[in-house]
Coordinates of C-alpha atoms in Angstrom, one line a residue:
X92 CA -35.7 -30.9 -8.5
X93 CA -38.6 -29.4 -10.6
X94 CA -41.8 -31.4 -10.8
X95 CA -43.7 -32.5 -13.9
X96 CA -45.3 -29.0 -15.7
X97 CA -43.5 -26.8 -13.5
X98 CA -39.7 -25.0 -15.2
X99 CA -37.0 -24.1 -13.0
X100 CA -35.7 -21.0 -12.4
X101 CA -32.4 -19.3 -11.7
X102 CA -32.3 -18.4 -8.2
X103 CA -32.5 -14.7 -7.9
X104 CA -29.4 -12.8 -6.8
X105 CA -29.7 -10.9 -3.3
X106 CA -29.4 -7.5 -2.2
X107 CA -26.0 -7.9 -1.1
X108 CA -25.4 -9.6 -4.6
X109 CA -26.7 -6.8 -6.5
X110 CA -25.3 -4.0 -4.7
X111 CA -21.8 -5.1 -4.8
X112 CA -21.4 -6.7 -8.0
X113 CA -20.5 -10.1 -6.6
X114 CA -22.1 -12.4 -9.5
X115 CA -21.6 -10.2 -12.2
X116 CA -18.0 -10.1 -11.4
X117 CA -17.4 -13.8 -11.3
X118 CA -17.2 -14.1 -7.5
X119 CA -19.1 -15.0 -4.4
X120 CA -19.7 -14.4 -0.7
X121 CA -17.1 -16.4 0.6
X122 CA -14.3 -15.7 -1.8
X123 CA -15.0 -11.7 -0.4
X124 CA -14.7 -13.2 2.7
X125 CA -11.3 -14.7 2.2
X126 CA -9.8 -12.4 0.2
X127 CA -10.7 -9.5 2.9
X128 CA -9.3 -11.8 5.4
X129 CA -6.2 -12.3 3.6
X130 CA -5.6 -8.5 2.6
X131 CA -6.3 -7.6 6.4
X132 CA -3.7 -10.2 7.7
X133 CA -1.0 -8.9 4.9
X134 CA -1.9 -5.6 6.0
X135 CA -2.0 -6.0 9.7
X136 CA 1.8 -5.5 10.0
X137 CA 0.8 -1.5 9.8
X138 CA -0.7 -1.5 13.3
X139 CA 2.6 -2.8 14.6
X140 CA 5.0 -0.8 12.4
X141 CA 3.5 2.9 12.3
X142 CA 3.6 3.5 15.5
X143 CA 7.6 2.9 15.4
X144 CA 7.8 4.8 12.7
X145 CA 5.5 7.9 14.4
X146 CA 5.6 7.1 17.6
X147 CA 9.3 7.5 18.5
X148 CA 10.2 10.3 17.1
X149 CA 10.2 13.9 18.8
X150 CA 8.4 17.0 17.4
X151 CA 11.0 20.1 17.5
X152 CA 9.5 20.7 21.0
X153 CA 10.4 17.7 22.6
X154 CA 6.8 16.3 22.4
X155 CA 5.7 12.9 20.8
X156 CA 3.1 12.2 18.6
X157 CA -0.2 12.2 20.7
X158 CA 1.1 14.7 23.6
X159 CA 3.7 13.9 26.3
X160 CA 7.1 14.0 27.1
X161 CA 7.3 9.7 26.7
X162 CA 5.9 7.9 23.0
X163 CA 2.3 6.6 23.7
X164 CA 2.8 3.7 20.8
X165 CA -0.5 2.1 21.5
X166 CA -2.5 5.5 21.2
X167 CA -0.8 5.3 17.6
X168 CA -1.8 1.7 17.4
X169 CA -5.1 2.4 17.7
X170 CA -5.6 5.5 15.9
X171 CA -3.8 3.7 12.6
X172 CA -6.3 0.7 12.8
X173 CA -9.3 2.9 13.4
X174 CA -8.5 5.6 10.4
X175 CA -7.6 2.4 8.2
X176 CA -10.9 0.3 9.2
X177 CA -13.7 3.6 8.5
X178 CA -11.8 4.5 4.9
X179 CA -11.2 0.4 3.6
X180 CA -15.3 0.1 4.8
X181 CA -15.8 3.4 2.7
X182 CA -14.1 2.4 -0.1
X183 CA -15.6 -0.9 0.0
X184 CA -19.1 0.4 0.5
X185 CA -18.7 3.1 -2.3
X186 CA -16.0 2.6 -4.6
X187 CA -17.2 -0.9 -4.5
X188 CA -13.5 -1.8 -5.4
X189 CA -11.2 -4.7 -3.2
X190 CA -9.0 -1.9 -2.3
X191 CA -7.8 -1.4 1.5
X192 CA -6.4 1.6 3.0
X193 CA -3.9 2.5 5.7
X194 CA -0.9 4.8 6.5
X195 CA 0.9 5.1 3.9
X196 CA 4.4 3.5 4.3
X197 CA 7.2 6.8 3.0
X198 CA 4.9 9.1 3.5
X199 CA 4.7 8.4 7.3
X200 CA 8.4 8.6 7.2
X201 CA 8.4 12.0 5.4
X202 CA 5.6 13.0 8.0
X203 CA 8.0 12.1 10.8
X204 CA 11.3 13.0 9.9
X205 CA 11.1 15.9 6.9
X206 CA 8.2 17.9 9.0
X207 CA 7.3 16.8 12.8
X208 CA 11.2 17.2 13.2
X209 CA 11.1 21.4 12.0
X210 CA 7.5 21.9 13.6
X211 CA 5.2 20.1 15.8
X212 CA 3.5 17.2 15.3
X213 CA 0.1 19.2 15.5
X214 CA 2.0 21.2 12.7
X215 CA 3.0 18.2 10.6
X216 CA -1.0 16.3 10.4
X217 CA -2.3 19.8 9.5
X218 CA 0.1 19.3 6.0
X219 CA -1.3 16.1 5.9
X220 CA -4.9 17.2 5.9
X221 CA -4.6 20.5 3.7
X222 CA -2.5 18.0 1.3
X223 CA -5.4 15.9 1.6
X224 CA -8.1 18.6 0.3
X225 CA -5.7 19.8 -2.8
X226 CA -6.1 16.0 -4.1
X227 CA -9.7 15.7 -3.5
X228 CA -10.0 19.4 -5.3
X229 CA -8.0 18.0 -8.1
X230 CA -10.2 14.9 -8.3
X231 CA -13.7 16.8 -8.2
X232 CA -12.3 18.9 -10.7
X233 CA -11.4 15.8 -13.0
X234 CA -7.7 17.1 -13.3
X235 CA -6.6 13.4 -11.3
X236 CA -8.8 11.1 -13.7
X237 CA -8.1 13.2 -16.5
X238 CA -4.0 12.1 -16.3
X239 CA -4.4 8.9 -15.4
X240 CA -6.6 8.5 -18.7
X241 CA -3.4 10.3 -20.2
X242 CA -1.2 7.7 -19.5
X243 CA -0.4 5.4 -22.4
X244 CA -1.7 2.0 -21.8
X245 CA 1.5 -0.4 -21.9
X246 CA 2.9 2.4 -19.6
X247 CA 0.0 1.0 -17.0
X248 CA 1.0 -2.3 -17.7
X249 CA 5.0 -1.2 -16.6
X250 CA 3.8 0.4 -13.6
X251 CA 1.3 -2.9 -12.5
X252 CA 4.6 -5.2 -13.5
X253 CA 6.8 -2.7 -11.4
X254 CA 4.4 -2.6 -8.6
X255 CA 4.2 -6.9 -8.2
X256 CA 8.3 -6.7 -8.1
X257 CA 8.0 -4.2 -5.4
X258 CA 5.7 -5.9 -3.5
X259 CA 7.8 -9.2 -3.8
X260 CA 10.7 -7.7 -2.3
X261 CA 9.0 -6.3 0.2
X262 CA 7.6 -9.7 1.0
X263 CA 11.3 -10.8 1.2
X264 CA 12.6 -8.1 3.1
X265 CA 9.8 -7.9 5.7
X266 CA 10.9 -12.3 6.1
X267 CA 14.8 -11.2 6.8
X268 CA 15.3 -13.5 3.1
X269 CA 16.9 -10.3 1.9
X270 CA 19.2 -8.1 4.0
X271 CA 21.3 -5.3 3.7
X272 CA 24.7 -6.9 3.5
X273 CA 28.0 -5.4 4.5
X274 CA 29.6 -5.0 1.2
X275 CA 26.6 -4.9 -0.9
X276 CA 23.2 -3.2 -1.0
X277 CA 21.8 -6.7 -0.5
X278 CA 22.5 -10.0 0.4
X279 CA 21.0 -13.6 1.0
X280 CA 19.8 -13.5 4.8
X281 CA 22.2 -12.1 7.3
X282 CA 25.6 -13.4 6.3
X283 CA 25.2 -14.1 2.5
X284 CA 23.4 -17.2 3.7
X285 CA 20.1 -17.9 5.1
X286 CA 20.1 -18.5 8.5
X287 CA 17.9 -18.5 11.7
X288 CA 14.5 -20.1 12.0
X289 CA 12.0 -17.0 11.3
X290 CA 13.8 -17.1 8.1
X291 CA 13.0 -20.4 7.9
X292 CA 9.2 -21.0 8.7
X293 CA 9.2 -18.3 5.9
X294 CA 10.6 -20.3 3.5
X295 CA 8.4 -23.2 4.1
X296 CA 5.1 -20.6 4.3
X297 CA 6.5 -19.7 0.6
X298 CA 6.6 -23.6 -0.3
X299 CA 3.8 -24.7 1.2
X300 CA 2.1 -21.8 -0.5
X301 CA 3.6 -22.4 -3.7
X302 CA 2.2 -26.0 -3.5
X303 CA -1.3 -25.0 -2.4
X304 CA -1.8 -22.3 -5.5
X305 CA -0.6 -24.8 -8.2
X306 CA -3.0 -27.9 -6.5
X307 CA -5.5 -25.1 -7.1
X308 CA -6.5 -25.2 -3.5
X309 CA -9.3 -23.1 -2.2
X310 CA -8.1 -20.6 0.6
X311 CA -4.5 -21.0 -0.1
X312 CA -3.3 -18.1 1.1
X313 CA -5.6 -17.6 4.0
X314 CA -4.3 -21.6 4.9
X315 CA -0.7 -21.0 4.2
X316 CA -1.2 -18.2 6.6
X317 CA -3.1 -19.8 9.2
X318 CA -0.4 -22.5 9.2
X319 CA 2.6 -20.8 8.8
X320 CA 1.8 -18.6 12.0
X321 CA 0.6 -21.8 13.9
X322 CA 4.4 -23.0 13.1
X323 CA 5.7 -19.9 14.2
X324 CA 3.9 -19.7 18.0
X325 CA 5.2 -23.3 18.6
X326 CA 8.6 -22.4 17.6
X327 CA 8.5 -19.2 19.4
X328 CA 7.1 -20.9 22.7
X329 CA 10.2 -23.8 22.7
X330 CA 13.1 -21.6 21.6
X331 CA 12.1 -17.7 22.5
X332 CA 13.8 -16.7 20.0
X333 CA 12.8 -13.0 20.4
X334 CA 13.1 -9.4 18.0
X335 CA 15.7 -9.9 15.1
X336 CA 18.6 -7.0 16.3
X337 CA 21.3 -6.7 13.7
X338 CA 24.2 -7.1 16.5
X339 CA 22.8 -9.1 19.4
X340 CA 20.2 -11.3 18.0
X341 CA 20.4 -11.3 13.9
X342 CA 18.1 -14.7 14.0
X343 CA 15.3 -13.4 15.8
X344 CA 11.7 -12.1 14.4
X345 CA 11.6 -9.5 12.5
X346 CA 8.7 -6.9 12.5
X347 CA 6.5 -9.0 14.9
X348 CA 7.6 -12.1 17.5
X349 CA 4.7 -14.1 17.7
X350 CA 4.0 -14.3 21.6
X351 CA 1.1 -12.0 23.4
X352 CA 0.4 -10.8 26.4
X353 CA -3.0 -10.2 26.7
X354 CA -6.5 -10.9 24.3
X355 CA -8.4 -7.7 24.8
X356 CA -7.3 -4.4 25.7
X357 CA -9.4 -0.7 25.3
X358 CA -8.4 1.1 23.0
X359 CA -6.8 4.5 23.3
X360 CA -7.7 7.4 20.6
X361 CA -5.4 10.2 22.2
X362 CA -3.8 11.0 18.7
X363 CA -7.4 12.1 17.2
X364 CA -8.1 15.4 16.8
X365 CA -4.6 16.8 16.9
X366 CA -4.3 19.3 14.2
X367 CA -2.8 22.7 14.1
X368 CA -3.9 23.4 10.5
X369 CA -2.2 26.1 9.8
X370 CA 0.6 26.0 11.9
X371 CA 3.9 24.9 10.0
X372 CA 3.3 28.5 7.8
X373 CA 4.0 30.1 10.7
X374 CA 8.0 31.9 11.0
X375 CA 9.2 30.2 13.8
X376 CA 8.0 27.1 12.3
X377 CA 8.8 25.5 8.8
X378 CA 7.7 28.9 6.7
X379 CA 5.5 29.6 4.0
X380 CA 7.6 28.4 1.0
X381 CA 8.9 25.4 3.0
X382 CA 5.3 24.6 3.9
X383 CA 3.9 24.6 0.6
X384 CA 6.8 22.6 -0.7
X385 CA 6.2 19.8 1.9
X386 CA 2.7 19.7 1.0
X387 CA 3.2 19.9 -2.6
X388 CA 6.3 16.9 -2.0
X389 CA 3.4 14.9 0.0
X390 CA 0.4 14.9 -2.7
X391 CA 2.6 14.2 -5.9
X392 CA 4.0 10.9 -3.8
X393 CA 0.0 10.6 -2.8
X394 CA -1.4 10.9 -5.9
X395 CA 0.6 8.7 -8.3
X396 CA 0.8 6.2 -5.4
X397 CA -2.7 5.5 -5.9
X398 CA -3.2 5.8 -9.4
X399 CA -0.4 2.8 -9.9
X400 CA -1.6 0.9 -7.0
X401 CA -5.6 1.2 -8.0
X402 CA -4.7 0.3 -11.5
X403 CA -2.7 -3.0 -10.9
X404 CA -5.2 -4.4 -8.7
X405 CA -7.9 -3.6 -11.5
X406 CA -5.5 -5.7 -13.9
X407 CA -4.9 -8.7 -11.3
X408 CA -8.8 -8.8 -10.4
X409 CA -9.4 -8.3 -14.1
X410 CA -12.0 -5.6 -13.5
X411 CA -9.9 -3.2 -15.7
X412 CA -11.2 -2.1 -19.4
X413 CA -9.4 -2.2 -22.8
X414 CA -7.7 1.0 -21.7
X415 CA -6.5 -0.2 -18.5
X416 CA -9.1 2.2 -16.2
X417 CA -10.6 0.3 -13.5
X418 CA -14.2 0.8 -12.3
X419 CA -15.4 3.2 -10.7
X420 CA -12.3 5.4 -10.9
X421 CA -13.8 8.4 -9.9
X422 CA -15.3 6.8 -6.4
X423 CA -12.1 5.4 -5.9
X424 CA -10.0 8.3 -6.2
X425 CA -12.1 10.6 -4.1
X426 CA -12.6 8.2 -1.5
X427 CA -7.8 7.9 -1.5
X428 CA -8.0 11.8 -1.3
X429 CA -10.5 11.4 1.8
X430 CA -8.0 9.1 3.2
X431 CA -5.2 11.9 3.6
X432 CA -7.4 14.0 5.2
X433 CA -8.8 11.5 7.3
X434 CA -5.3 10.7 8.3
X435 CA -4.6 13.9 9.2
X436 CA -7.5 14.1 11.5
X437 CA -6.5 10.7 13.1
X438 CA -2.6 11.8 13.7
X439 CA -1.5 8.8 11.8
X440 CA -0.4 10.3 8.9
X441 CA -1.8 10.6 5.4
X442 CA -3.7 7.1 4.5
X443 CA -4.0 5.6 0.8
X444 CA -4.7 2.5 -1.0
X445 CA -1.9 -0.8 0.0
X446 CA -1.1 -2.6 -3.1
X447 CA -1.3 -5.5 -0.3
X448 CA -4.8 -5.5 -1.1
X449 CA -3.5 -7.5 -4.0
X450 CA -3.0 -11.1 -2.2
X451 CA -6.7 -10.4 -1.4
X452 CA -7.5 -10.4 -5.4
X453 CA -5.4 -13.3 -5.2
X454 CA -7.3 -15.0 -3.1
X455 CA -10.5 -13.9 -5.1
X456 CA -11.8 -10.8 -4.2
X457 CA -13.1 -8.9 -6.9
X458 CA -15.7 -6.6 -5.3
X459 CA -16.1 -3.9 -2.4
X460 CA -17.4 -6.6 -0.2
X461 CA -13.7 -7.9 0.4
X462 CA -12.8 -4.2 1.3
X463 CA -15.5 -4.2 4.0
X464 CA -14.3 -7.3 5.8
X465 CA -10.8 -5.8 5.8
X466 CA -12.1 -2.9 7.5
X467 CA -14.6 -4.8 10.1
X468 CA -11.2 -6.5 10.7
X469 CA -9.3 -3.2 11.4
X470 CA -11.7 -2.2 13.3
X471 CA -11.8 -4.8 15.7
X472 CA -8.1 -4.9 16.2
X473 CA -8.3 -1.8 18.4
X474 CA -9.6 -4.0 21.0
X475 CA -8.3 -7.1 19.8
X476 CA -4.2 -5.1 19.1
X477 CA -2.4 -8.1 21.1
X478 CA -3.9 -10.8 18.5
X479 CA -3.0 -8.7 15.5
X480 CA 0.2 -8.1 16.3
X481 CA 1.3 -12.0 16.9
X482 CA 1.2 -12.7 13.3
X483 CA 4.6 -12.4 12.6
X484 CA 5.6 -11.0 9.3
X485 CA 7.5 -14.2 8.2
X486 CA 4.4 -16.2 8.4
X487 CA 2.0 -13.3 6.3
X488 CA 4.6 -11.9 3.7
X489 CA 5.1 -15.2 1.4
X490 CA 1.5 -14.3 -0.1
X491 CA 3.4 -11.2 -1.6
X492 CA 5.9 -13.0 -3.1
X493 CA 3.2 -15.0 -5.2
X494 CA 1.1 -11.6 -5.7
X495 CA 4.4 -10.4 -7.6
X496 CA 4.5 -13.5 -9.2
X497 CA 1.0 -13.1 -10.6
X498 CA 1.3 -9.4 -11.4
X499 CA 5.1 -10.0 -13.2
X500 CA 2.8 -12.1 -15.8
X501 CA 1.2 -9.2 -17.0
X502 CA 4.7 -8.1 -18.6
X503 CA 4.0 -9.4 -22.2
X504 CA 1.6 -6.3 -22.3
X505 CA 4.4 -4.5 -23.2
X506 CA 6.1 -4.2 -26.4
X507 CA 9.9 -4.6 -25.9
X508 CA 11.0 -3.8 -29.3
X509 CA 9.8 -0.5 -29.1
X510 CA 12.1 1.5 -27.7
X511 CA 9.5 4.6 -27.4
X512 CA 7.9 2.3 -24.7
X513 CA 9.8 0.1 -23.8
X514 CA 13.0 2.0 -22.3
X515 CA 10.4 4.2 -20.1
X516 CA 8.4 1.0 -19.1
X517 CA 11.8 -0.5 -18.1
X518 CA 13.1 2.3 -15.6
X519 CA 9.7 2.5 -14.3
X520 CA 9.6 -1.5 -13.3
X521 CA 13.1 -1.8 -12.1
X522 CA 13.2 1.5 -10.0
X523 CA 9.9 0.4 -7.8
X524 CA 11.7 -1.9 -6.3
X525 CA 15.6 -0.4 -6.5
X526 CA 14.4 2.7 -4.8
X527 CA 11.3 1.0 -2.6
X528 CA 9.4 4.0 -4.2
X529 CA 5.9 3.5 -6.2
X530 CA 6.2 7.3 -6.9
X531 CA 10.1 7.4 -8.2
X532 CA 9.3 4.3 -10.4
X533 CA 5.9 6.1 -12.3
X534 CA 7.9 9.6 -12.0
X535 CA 10.8 7.9 -14.2
X536 CA 8.8 6.3 -16.3
X537 CA 6.7 9.4 -17.0
X538 CA 10.1 11.8 -17.4
X539 CA 11.9 9.5 -19.8
X540 CA 8.5 8.6 -22.1
X541 CA 7.8 12.3 -22.5
X542 CA 11.9 12.7 -23.2
X543 CA 12.4 10.0 -25.8
X544 CA 9.0 11.9 -27.3
X545 CA 10.6 15.2 -27.7
X546 CA 13.9 13.8 -28.6
X547 CA 12.5 12.4 -31.5
X548 CA 10.2 15.2 -33.0
X549 CA 6.8 13.8 -31.9
X550 CA 5.9 16.4 -29.4
X551 CA 2.5 16.0 -31.1
X552 CA 1.8 12.8 -29.8
X553 CA 1.9 14.0 -26.3
X554 CA -1.1 14.4 -24.0
X555 CA -0.8 18.0 -22.9
X556 CA -1.1 16.7 -18.9
X557 CA 1.8 14.3 -19.6
X558 CA 3.3 17.6 -20.5
X559 CA 2.7 19.2 -17.2
X560 CA 3.0 15.8 -15.0
X561 CA 6.1 15.4 -16.7
X562 CA 7.5 18.7 -15.5
X563 CA 6.5 18.0 -11.7
X564 CA 8.1 15.1 -11.6
X565 CA 11.2 17.0 -12.3
X566 CA 10.8 19.2 -9.5
X567 CA 9.6 16.4 -7.0
X568 CA 13.0 14.7 -8.1
X569 CA 14.9 17.9 -7.3
X570 CA 13.2 19.3 -4.4
X571 CA 15.5 19.3 -1.8
X572 CA 18.1 21.3 -3.6
X573 CA 14.9 23.8 -4.7
X574 CA 14.5 24.3 -1.1
X575 CA 17.8 25.0 -0.1
X576 CA 17.7 27.7 -2.5
X577 CA 14.6 29.0 -1.6
X578 CA 15.2 28.7 2.1

């Protein structure tokens, strides 16, 4: 309250506010913290899932990741959390964008089953490092940004919508709400109808989240996750449901059982810096041509996953400009490229930007401060892995379903009466969830868009880089027969 003869002045923003542009982007520190926590909770599953993908596969010599003749899942988990934490903090502090990074799903499976099984884990991680170096060079020379600017704006909208459907499907699948069917690709639950207590936990969690969201309750996503997690712990303590097994225990928990044996453990970083940079190029391993093709496959997937993800996050946060380009795009792409290198050096596969960051954006995150919070929680989780791994996916993934809805609202940005853009947009949107791959959806959209323009005699309307990218995607889709032909 001002006194007579004085005038009140607005409160000057703090240094933290000015650095992260918190007020300028219409956010608050509390929102950023909540958003960072929610993003972490929806991504924490990677600390459990990445070891299950990388840690249980022996290489061609019979050794497991981290060395030794037996799996070392704690080391893979600690390395996964460490690299994710450092790179997410880097993204937040340098690019100032609410985007978190961790070991890329799909990329890790490719590294495990397509590279390590025909070489060594050290050589496989060497190829991951090389892929990151190539992408970093493309960013620093401006090529990656140029490609991004060459993409039509409506196709960028379609990418965002497709990713929204994709992450909603991830939520339903991780919760066991949707599963592979006996005679159909997918079905409702394990038997064609909802069954099992964990699915009920997910369903109630989703309904709770919807109720809180439409009531505009602050912290709705975080509150729903906390309440649902508590219910899951009580349920497991009472019924001892255990882990889900398709044959013996279809009604169990999915990725994580909500129990833990301890609170704190000393992290094992045995996967760090176990890299043989050019080992895969030797004649006894993959060979020169095979190694180059593997690097190309990794690079193309990583290249476009991040472009689609940052576009979707920027659109959901209302940060993109009129051309659909997020702020500090160059910095985002540089950090993402470094993340690929760091993932290889950390022995946990290429790290990339996560679309689950949209859950934090849905909670109100608009700046890099949210990413710093997420990164710090990843670093803490190296010590508190038992607690992190105790949050069941059924309690966290309702946030992904809600965010899928929010991103789906952008579909009105596509002119569905214009076949030249509508068909590529449709293929982009539907193939992401149908193939469980962001890259496939983007590739199909690019190739079909270029094809339609060429068929209609409108080649002059195409940016030259789109022609190059479409050709690269054709190679990407045909990589198996090409590899077989050359090797």
